[in-house]
Amino acid sequence: MKHIFFFFFLCSSVLTVCAEDWTLTSGNIWARQNGAAKMTSEKQNGADVIRLVHTGKDDWALSEGKRFAVVPGDVYELQAKMRFDGKNHAGISVVSRDAQGETIEWIYASKELTGKTEWTTLISRFIVPPGVATIEPRITGYAPATVEIDGFSMKKTETYPLLPPDTKPLMLENHFLKVETNPAGTFSITDKRTKRTWKPAERMKNFIVINEIAGSSASLHFPLVNCENMQKFNVHLTLEKEAPELTVHISGSGTMSGGTAYPPPFESENGDRLIIPMNEGISYPVEKKDIRVGRLIAYGGHGICMAFWGQTKDADGTGMAAIIETADDASIDIRSGKNGLLQVNAVWEPSFKEFRYERKLRFVFFDNGGYVAVAKRYRQYAKSIGLLVPFTEKVKKNPNIDMLLGAAN
């Protein structure tokens, strides 16, 4: 098949079509640096092969410029046969956009090649998440590279039935808390004592609930799927009968390509303060704009020294603590939310590149006490699992510990 290529920096027109089976027949090449990308078509073993040479230090993209109309819940499969030799990566993905044509993600459902490879077939299966109206298949890369492409295609394979947006929420409730789920798989928690509702700070753009949310008076459970990589999880919410505490259990299996951030962070309010056990402990007013934010591992090294974080209100000491009960493959992520205030959530990392075991996160709510209440609750938990061993006990096993008292650091 003959290939016609156009070199450009900004696509001059946008074509939206129905999402049928698609195969790349012509393409537009974009490179951040002018003239950095050259592309030809050549015969190799009877096949028309695209050969792309990129000499720039930044990113590039190959696309036909077609935006395919899609429906949330539809499952698509991207496939390309590629050979790569470069300093960074190249791969297949789609651009996702909303009904107004605004970009949601420039690179969604990516599968990549790195280093120097022989001919490799890349396959990416993904679900169209809620809010996405069109997708545009592309091949993208970064840094100098030579890329050969023997076919690039996309097809719809099936449809997942999504829960209707007006699905009635299910609730858990005790003397202290009311937990309310929604069809997106998130939940809010109202502390009856303080009247504060801890709401999810953002919609989980790449997660959906499949089938139904079910449960009893003490627990709720539902299947959750990551739209971007089709990985499925089972979520169980368990509310303590006589305590203001909710435990989130997340189980799954199969390969993990990266961290899974669930549940999303709670929305911060002005006057809140984050309690982070980094080094000797740091508290951040959520309004702070000049701190370094990002990922802190929960299992050693330069991260959090104890597996929890807290969020308290300066004015009255109310707040919550989140205890990571499975900290071996976990981290926390500190970011500014859409309201410009700092927020925290847990990220579950692969174990030998897989999910492997159940992950647990416990939320504890306080009607007073501030950071002291947060610390005391974690101390109680640490003692319950054998982590709290005072010097008076340690010295029985190693008398030299007595030499530490009064000694130089």
mmCIF file with all atom_site columns, C-alpha atoms in Angstrom, residues 2 27 97 106 121 141 207 223 233 313 316 407:
data_model
loop_
_atom_site.group_PDB
_atom_site.id
_atom_site.type_symbol
_atom_site.label_atom_id
_atom_site.label_alt_id
_atom_site.label_comp_id
_atom_site.label_asym_id
_atom_site.label_entity_id
_atom_site.label_seq_id
_atom_site.pdbx_PDB_ins_code
_atom_site.Cartn_x
_atom_site.Cartn_y
_atom_site.Cartn_z
_atom_site.occupancy
_atom_site.B_iso_or_equiv
_atom_site.pdbx_formal_charge
_atom_site.auth_seq_id
_atom_site.auth_comp_id
_atom_site.auth_asym_id
_atom_site.auth_atom_id
_atom_site.pdbx_PDB_model_num
ATOM 1  C CA . LYS A 1 2   ? 1.320   3.431  -0.879 1.00 0.00 ? 2   LYS A CA 1
ATOM 2  C CA . GLY A 1 27  ? 0.590   10.208 8.265  1.00 0.00 ? 27  GLY A CA 1
ATOM 3  C CA . ARG A 1 97  ? -10.259 14.410 24.304 1.00 0.00 ? 97  ARG A CA 1
ATOM 4  C CA . TRP A 1 106 ? -1.787  13.449 25.269 1.00 0.00 ? 106 TRP A CA 1
ATOM 5  C CA . THR A 1 121 ? 4.690   -6.360 18.033 1.00 0.00 ? 121 THR A CA 1
ATOM 6  C CA . GLY A 1 141 ? 8.866   9.093  20.890 1.00 0.00 ? 141 GLY A CA 1
ATOM 7  C CA . PHE A 1 207 ? -10.918 3.840  36.670 1.00 0.00 ? 207 PHE A CA 1
ATOM 8  C CA . PRO A 1 223 ? -14.874 -4.668 41.057 1.00 0.00 ? 223 PRO A CA 1
ATOM 9  C CA . PHE A 1 233 ? -9.094  -4.983 41.184 1.00 0.00 ? 233 PHE A CA 1
ATOM 10 C CA . LYS A 1 313 ? -7.422  21.450 61.128 1.00 0.00 ? 313 LYS A CA 1
ATOM 11 C CA . ASP A 1 316 ? -9.799  22.905 66.410 1.00 0.00 ? 316 ASP A CA 1
ATOM 12 C CA . ALA A 1 407 ? 26.055  9.755  74.005 1.00 0.00 ? 407 ALA A CA 1
#
